[in-house]
Amino acid sequence: MTIQIRFLLIQVAQGISEHLRKMGFDTLARTRWADFIAYILSSIRRDAQLTLEVAEKARSHRQVIKTAVLMMEAEYQTFNNRLGRQRNSMLLKEFQHEAKAGYDAARAEKASQANRYRLLTTQGHKDDQWLIENFMEPAQRVIDKWVKLYRQLKKGVVYTEVTDQEKRDVLKAFMSGFLGFSKSEDLYLAYNSLK
């Protein structure tokens, strides 16, 4: 339960950080929020690992399955937080490889935990509905997040909304003669000459 509360805290912190970005606040304020998110994620991963160890010793198979999903989500969120902090085209290939590895690990974990659960439980198919609702579907949602992120990285972009301040800065740059264009007509002519 406390791990799920921490995931909610992460969503709140991400919302605040995004709002600060849209409002044009400096990166220091956003960096502090990103540090806070990283701290929460490390505590989730640590506590989930402890929970997993206790559940395995107690042979609480359902708790093991539920904790495995939380660990998968924490791994994704950790990568996504790191990616958001280090948007750099030089690191794009590295991030692509890491996203692919994260996707592969999530798929392997889903298959492994589902098979393990089915082998260890004596209820067999009667428990399949519980497994689907509490593990297979949530695990698939994590895998889908990895796929979406990997595809964005492969295209060379990770989509974020352009703020009004960023739009004004671009417009101001063009109006001030950026790249040798002294008026909008020059930009239009340059564009059409490329056709």
PDB file of C-alpha atoms in Angstrom:
ATOM      1  CA  MET A   1       0.000   0.000   0.000  1.00  0.00           C
ATOM      2  CA  THR A   2       2.725   2.503   0.881  1.00  0.00           C
ATOM      3  CA  ILE A   3       4.475   1.754  -2.406  1.00  0.00           C
ATOM      4  CA  GLN A   4       1.311   2.655  -4.300  1.00  0.00           C
ATOM      5  CA  ILE A   5       1.088   5.903  -2.316  1.00  0.00           C
ATOM      6  CA  ARG A   6       4.653   6.698  -3.340  1.00  0.00           C
ATOM      7  CA  PHE A   7       3.731   6.124  -6.990  1.00  0.00           C
ATOM      8  CA  LEU A   8       0.965   8.698  -6.499  1.00  0.00           C
ATOM      9  CA  LEU A   9       3.519  11.093  -4.978  1.00  0.00           C
ATOM     10  CA  ILE A  10       5.640  10.633  -8.084  1.00  0.00           C
ATOM     11  CA  GLN A  11       2.699  11.581 -10.296  1.00  0.00           C
ATOM     12  CA  VAL A  12       2.150  14.721  -8.221  1.00  0.00           C
ATOM     13  CA  ALA A  13       5.852  15.615  -8.375  1.00  0.00           C
ATOM     14  CA  GLN A  14       5.920  15.040 -12.142  1.00  0.00           C
ATOM     15  CA  GLY A  15       2.873  17.266 -12.528  1.00  0.00           C
ATOM     16  CA  ILE A  16       4.506  20.034 -10.503  1.00  0.00           C
ATOM     17  CA  SER A  17       7.748  19.723 -12.473  1.00  0.00           C
ATOM     18  CA  GLU A  18       5.856  19.861 -15.782  1.00  0.00           C
ATOM     19  CA  HIS A  19       3.899  22.894 -14.591  1.00  0.00           C
ATOM     20  CA  LEU A  20       7.156  24.630 -13.639  1.00  0.00           C
ATOM     21  CA  ARG A  21       8.545  23.853 -17.108  1.00  0.00           C
ATOM     22  CA  LYS A  22       5.452  25.279 -18.797  1.00  0.00           C
ATOM     23  CA  MET A  23       5.646  28.402 -16.645  1.00  0.00           C
ATOM     24  CA  GLY A  24       9.261  28.917 -17.723  1.00  0.00           C
ATOM     25  CA  PHE A  25      10.911  28.367 -14.327  1.00  0.00           C
ATOM     26  CA  ASP A  26      14.617  27.728 -14.238  1.00  0.00           C
ATOM     27  CA  THR A  27      15.990  24.224 -14.444  1.00  0.00           C
ATOM     28  CA  LEU A  28      17.186  24.256 -10.823  1.00  0.00           C
ATOM     29  CA  ALA A  29      13.623  24.094  -9.490  1.00  0.00           C
ATOM     30  CA  ARG A  30      12.762  21.285 -11.912  1.00  0.00           C
ATOM     31  CA  THR A  31      15.992  19.479 -11.066  1.00  0.00           C
ATOM     32  CA  ARG A  32      15.056  19.445  -7.399  1.00  0.00           C
ATOM     33  CA  TRP A  33      11.715  17.860  -8.243  1.00  0.00           C
ATOM     34  CA  ALA A  34      13.474  15.299 -10.449  1.00  0.00           C
ATOM     35  CA  ASP A  35      15.834  14.532  -7.545  1.00  0.00           C
ATOM     36  CA  PHE A  36      12.823  14.048  -5.297  1.00  0.00           C
ATOM     37  CA  ILE A  37      11.268  11.660  -7.830  1.00  0.00           C
ATOM     38  CA  ALA A  38      14.546   9.719  -8.068  1.00  0.00           C
ATOM     39  CA  TYR A  39      14.666   9.449  -4.277  1.00  0.00           C
ATOM     40  CA  ILE A  40      11.100   8.130  -4.099  1.00  0.00           C
ATOM     41  CA  LEU A  41      11.822   5.629  -6.874  1.00  0.00           C
ATOM     42  CA  SER A  42      14.922   4.330  -5.110  1.00  0.00           C
ATOM     43  CA  SER A  43      12.893   3.846  -1.923  1.00  0.00           C
ATOM     44  CA  ILE A  44      10.206   1.993  -3.901  1.00  0.00           C
ATOM     45  CA  ARG A  45      12.750  -0.309  -5.484  1.00  0.00           C
ATOM     46  CA  ARG A  46      14.434  -0.974  -2.137  1.00  0.00           C
ATOM     47  CA  ASP A  47      11.168  -1.671  -0.301  1.00  0.00           C
ATOM     48  CA  ALA A  48       9.758  -3.765  -3.138  1.00  0.00           C
ATOM     49  CA  GLN A  49      12.882  -5.924  -3.061  1.00  0.00           C
ATOM     50  CA  LEU A  50      12.484  -6.407   0.705  1.00  0.00           C
ATOM     51  CA  THR A  51       8.792  -7.211   0.271  1.00  0.00           C
ATOM     52  CA  LEU A  52       9.635  -9.718  -2.430  1.00  0.00           C
ATOM     53  CA  GLU A  53      12.170 -11.477  -0.218  1.00  0.00           C
ATOM     54  CA  VAL A  54       9.735 -11.685   2.715  1.00  0.00           C
ATOM     55  CA  ALA A  55       6.892 -12.884   0.467  1.00  0.00           C
ATOM     56  CA  GLU A  56       9.073 -15.577  -1.102  1.00  0.00           C
ATOM     57  CA  LYS A  57      10.165 -16.847   2.331  1.00  0.00           C
ATOM     58  CA  ALA A  58       6.540 -16.911   3.471  1.00  0.00           C
ATOM     59  CA  ARG A  59       5.491 -18.603   0.205  1.00  0.00           C
ATOM     60  CA  SER A  60       2.939 -15.878  -0.352  1.00  0.00           C
ATOM     61  CA  HIS A  61       2.682 -16.348  -4.090  1.00  0.00           C
ATOM     62  CA  ARG A  62       0.085 -13.662  -4.640  1.00  0.00           C
ATOM     63  CA  GLN A  63       2.199 -11.086  -2.825  1.00  0.00           C
ATOM     64  CA  VAL A  64       5.219 -12.078  -4.914  1.00  0.00           C
ATOM     65  CA  ILE A  65       3.182 -11.496  -8.087  1.00  0.00           C
ATOM     66  CA  LYS A  66       1.829  -8.131  -6.934  1.00  0.00           C
ATOM     67  CA  THR A  67       5.288  -6.994  -5.882  1.00  0.00           C
ATOM     68  CA  ALA A  68       6.789  -8.079  -9.212  1.00  0.00           C
ATOM     69  CA  VAL A  69       4.420  -5.687 -11.024  1.00  0.00           C
ATOM     70  CA  LEU A  70       5.402  -2.852  -8.686  1.00  0.00           C
ATOM     71  CA  MET A  71       9.075  -3.548  -9.360  1.00  0.00           C
ATOM     72  CA  MET A  72       8.459  -3.539 -13.125  1.00  0.00           C
ATOM     73  CA  GLU A  73       6.702  -0.170 -12.859  1.00  0.00           C
ATOM     74  CA  ALA A  74       9.505   1.215 -10.675  1.00  0.00           C
ATOM     75  CA  GLU A  75      12.118   0.161 -13.242  1.00  0.00           C
ATOM     76  CA  TYR A  76      10.198   1.888 -16.015  1.00  0.00           C
ATOM     77  CA  GLN A  77       9.644   5.053 -13.967  1.00  0.00           C
ATOM     78  CA  THR A  78      13.327   5.158 -12.982  1.00  0.00           C
ATOM     79  CA  PHE A  79      14.415   4.988 -16.616  1.00  0.00           C
ATOM     80  CA  ASN A  80      11.816   7.523 -17.705  1.00  0.00           C
ATOM     81  CA  ASN A  81      12.875   9.944 -14.960  1.00  0.00           C
ATOM     82  CA  ARG A  82      16.530   9.604 -15.973  1.00  0.00           C
ATOM     83  CA  LEU A  83      15.607  10.139 -19.613  1.00  0.00           C
ATOM     84  CA  GLY A  84      13.665  13.280 -18.756  1.00  0.00           C
ATOM     85  CA  ARG A  85      16.672  14.695 -16.933  1.00  0.00           C
ATOM     86  CA  GLN A  86      19.239  13.920 -19.609  1.00  0.00           C
ATOM     87  CA  ARG A  87      17.635  14.814 -22.917  1.00  0.00           C
ATOM     88  CA  ASN A  88      20.696  14.846 -25.069  1.00  0.00           C
ATOM     89  CA  SER A  89      20.906  13.717 -28.678  1.00  0.00           C
ATOM     90  CA  MET A  90      24.384  12.313 -27.997  1.00  0.00           C
ATOM     91  CA  LEU A  91      22.855   9.808 -25.578  1.00  0.00           C
ATOM     92  CA  LEU A  92      19.923   8.886 -27.807  1.00  0.00           C
ATOM     93  CA  LYS A  93      21.390   5.579 -29.043  1.00  0.00           C
ATOM     94  CA  GLU A  94      22.334   4.606 -25.487  1.00  0.00           C
ATOM     95  CA  PHE A  95      18.808   5.362 -24.300  1.00  0.00           C
ATOM     96  CA  GLN A  96      17.387   3.334 -27.199  1.00  0.00           C
ATOM     97  CA  HIS A  97      19.443   0.322 -26.126  1.00  0.00           C
ATOM     98  CA  GLU A  98      18.431   0.767 -22.493  1.00  0.00           C
ATOM     99  CA  ALA A  99      14.754   1.113 -23.407  1.00  0.00           C
ATOM    100  CA  LYS A 100      14.955  -2.073 -25.510  1.00  0.00           C
ATOM    101  CA  ALA A 101      16.656  -3.870 -22.615  1.00  0.00           C
ATOM    102  CA  GLY A 102      13.968  -2.596 -20.232  1.00  0.00           C
ATOM    103  CA  TYR A 103      11.250  -3.816 -22.573  1.00  0.00           C
ATOM    104  CA  ASP A 104      12.921  -7.225 -22.921  1.00  0.00           C
ATOM    105  CA  ALA A 105      13.361  -7.513 -19.148  1.00  0.00           C
ATOM    106  CA  ALA A 106       9.708  -6.613 -18.522  1.00  0.00           C
ATOM    107  CA  ARG A 107       8.495  -9.208 -21.043  1.00  0.00           C
ATOM    108  CA  ALA A 108      10.757 -11.870 -19.541  1.00  0.00           C
ATOM    109  CA  GLU A 109       9.627 -10.983 -16.017  1.00  0.00           C
ATOM    110  CA  LYS A 110       5.972 -11.195 -17.044  1.00  0.00           C
ATOM    111  CA  ALA A 111       6.409 -14.659 -18.549  1.00  0.00           C
ATOM    112  CA  SER A 112       8.621 -15.910 -15.739  1.00  0.00           C
ATOM    113  CA  GLN A 113       6.394 -14.749 -12.890  1.00  0.00           C
ATOM    114  CA  ALA A 114       3.207 -16.006 -14.543  1.00  0.00           C
ATOM    115  CA  ASN A 115       4.697 -19.456 -15.151  1.00  0.00           C
ATOM    116  CA  ARG A 116       6.169 -19.574 -11.669  1.00  0.00           C
ATOM    117  CA  TYR A 117       2.849 -18.614 -10.106  1.00  0.00           C
ATOM    118  CA  ARG A 118       0.960 -21.280 -12.062  1.00  0.00           C
ATOM    119  CA  LEU A 119       3.488 -23.946 -11.056  1.00  0.00           C
ATOM    120  CA  LEU A 120       3.487 -23.011  -7.388  1.00  0.00           C
ATOM    121  CA  THR A 121      -0.233 -22.638  -6.859  1.00  0.00           C
ATOM    122  CA  THR A 122      -2.368 -25.699  -6.442  1.00  0.00           C
ATOM    123  CA  GLN A 123      -5.532 -24.003  -7.668  1.00  0.00           C
ATOM    124  CA  GLY A 124      -4.468 -24.110 -11.287  1.00  0.00           C
ATOM    125  CA  HIS A 125      -6.943 -22.647 -13.743  1.00  0.00           C
ATOM    126  CA  LYS A 126      -9.330 -21.412 -11.028  1.00  0.00           C
ATOM    127  CA  ASP A 127      -6.693 -18.816 -10.179  1.00  0.00           C
ATOM    128  CA  ASP A 128      -6.096 -17.708 -13.764  1.00  0.00           C
ATOM    129  CA  GLN A 129      -8.624 -14.873 -13.566  1.00  0.00           C
ATOM    130  CA  TRP A 130      -6.893 -13.475 -10.465  1.00  0.00           C
ATOM    131  CA  LEU A 131      -3.535 -13.777 -12.239  1.00  0.00           C
ATOM    132  CA  ILE A 132      -4.848 -11.958 -15.310  1.00  0.00           C
ATOM    133  CA  GLU A 133      -6.391  -9.094 -13.326  1.00  0.00           C
ATOM    134  CA  ASN A 134      -3.584  -8.637 -10.801  1.00  0.00           C
ATOM    135  CA  PHE A 135      -0.513  -9.420 -12.849  1.00  0.00           C
ATOM    136  CA  MET A 136      -0.895 -10.060 -16.567  1.00  0.00           C
ATOM    137  CA  GLU A 137      -2.875  -6.885 -17.382  1.00  0.00           C
ATOM    138  CA  PRO A 138      -0.828  -4.517 -15.155  1.00  0.00           C
ATOM    139  CA  ALA A 139       2.415  -6.077 -16.429  1.00  0.00           C
ATOM    140  CA  GLN A 140       1.241  -5.617 -20.015  1.00  0.00           C
ATOM    141  CA  ARG A 141       0.541  -1.932 -19.317  1.00  0.00           C
ATOM    142  CA  VAL A 142       4.161  -1.529 -18.163  1.00  0.00           C
ATOM    143  CA  ILE A 143       5.397  -3.345 -21.267  1.00  0.00           C
ATOM    144  CA  ASP A 144       3.248  -1.071 -23.445  1.00  0.00           C
ATOM    145  CA  LYS A 145       4.880   1.971 -21.829  1.00  0.00           C
ATOM    146  CA  TRP A 146       8.312   0.563 -22.690  1.00  0.00           C
ATOM    147  CA  VAL A 147       7.212  -0.037 -26.299  1.00  0.00           C
ATOM    148  CA  LYS A 148       5.854   3.495 -26.678  1.00  0.00           C
ATOM    149  CA  LEU A 149       9.006   5.031 -25.210  1.00  0.00           C
ATOM    150  CA  TYR A 150      11.284   2.848 -27.325  1.00  0.00           C
ATOM    151  CA  ARG A 151       9.438   3.832 -30.499  1.00  0.00           C
ATOM    152  CA  GLN A 152       9.764   7.509 -29.630  1.00  0.00           C
ATOM    153  CA  LEU A 153      13.487   7.105 -28.979  1.00  0.00           C
ATOM    154  CA  LYS A 154      13.922   5.199 -32.231  1.00  0.00           C
ATOM    155  CA  LYS A 155      12.294   8.074 -34.120  1.00  0.00           C
ATOM    156  CA  GLY A 156      14.762  10.372 -32.385  1.00  0.00           C
ATOM    157  CA  VAL A 157      12.248  12.263 -30.292  1.00  0.00           C
ATOM    158  CA  VAL A 158      10.547  12.041 -26.961  1.00  0.00           C
ATOM    159  CA  TYR A 159       7.423  14.103 -27.191  1.00  0.00           C
ATOM    160  CA  THR A 160       6.846  16.930 -24.777  1.00  0.00           C
ATOM    161  CA  GLU A 161       4.521  19.845 -25.198  1.00  0.00           C
ATOM    162  CA  VAL A 162       6.087  23.100 -26.388  1.00  0.00           C
ATOM    163  CA  THR A 163       5.460  25.842 -23.848  1.00  0.00           C
ATOM    164  CA  ASP A 164       4.142  29.275 -24.731  1.00  0.00           C
ATOM    165  CA  GLN A 165       7.463  30.747 -23.603  1.00  0.00           C
ATOM    166  CA  GLU A 166       9.371  28.456 -25.982  1.00  0.00           C
ATOM    167  CA  LYS A 167       7.061  29.485 -28.847  1.00  0.00           C
ATOM    168  CA  ARG A 168       7.675  33.166 -28.044  1.00  0.00           C
ATOM    169  CA  ASP A 169      11.435  32.563 -27.954  1.00  0.00           C
ATOM    170  CA  VAL A 170      11.390  30.952 -31.412  1.00  0.00           C
ATOM    171  CA  LEU A 171       9.289  33.775 -32.825  1.00  0.00           C
ATOM    172  CA  LYS A 172      11.576  36.370 -31.231  1.00  0.00           C
ATOM    173  CA  ALA A 173      14.643  34.635 -32.701  1.00  0.00           C
ATOM    174  CA  PHE A 174      13.186  34.712 -36.209  1.00  0.00           C
ATOM    175  CA  MET A 175      12.111  38.344 -35.866  1.00  0.00           C
ATOM    176  CA  SER A 176      15.574  39.395 -34.684  1.00  0.00           C
ATOM    177  CA  GLY A 177      17.335  38.110 -37.772  1.00  0.00           C
ATOM    178  CA  PHE A 178      18.223  34.630 -36.507  1.00  0.00           C
ATOM    179  CA  LEU A 179      20.205  32.639 -39.130  1.00  0.00           C
ATOM    180  CA  GLY A 180      20.392  35.654 -41.408  1.00  0.00           C
ATOM    181  CA  PHE A 181      16.667  36.089 -41.926  1.00  0.00           C
ATOM    182  CA  SER A 182      15.818  39.720 -41.383  1.00  0.00           C
ATOM    183  CA  LYS A 183      12.117  39.469 -42.089  1.00  0.00           C
ATOM    184  CA  SER A 184       9.520  36.752 -42.496  1.00  0.00           C
ATOM    185  CA  GLU A 185       9.576  37.194 -46.256  1.00  0.00           C
ATOM    186  CA  ASP A 186      13.228  36.020 -46.347  1.00  0.00           C
ATOM    187  CA  LEU A 187      12.256  32.858 -44.493  1.00  0.00           C
ATOM    188  CA  TYR A 188       9.397  32.221 -46.937  1.00  0.00           C
ATOM    189  CA  LEU A 189      11.693  32.716 -49.935  1.00  0.00           C
ATOM    190  CA  ALA A 190      14.391  30.474 -48.453  1.00  0.00           C
ATOM    191  CA  TYR A 191      11.870  27.709 -47.794  1.00  0.00           C
ATOM    192  CA  ASN A 192      10.410  27.891 -51.293  1.00  0.00           C
ATOM    193  CA  SER A 193      13.848  27.875 -52.924  1.00  0.00           C
ATOM    194  CA  LEU A 194      14.461  24.441 -51.375  1.00  0.00           C
ATOM    195  CA  LYS A 195      11.493  22.928 -53.189  1.00  0.00           C
TER     196      LYS A 195
END
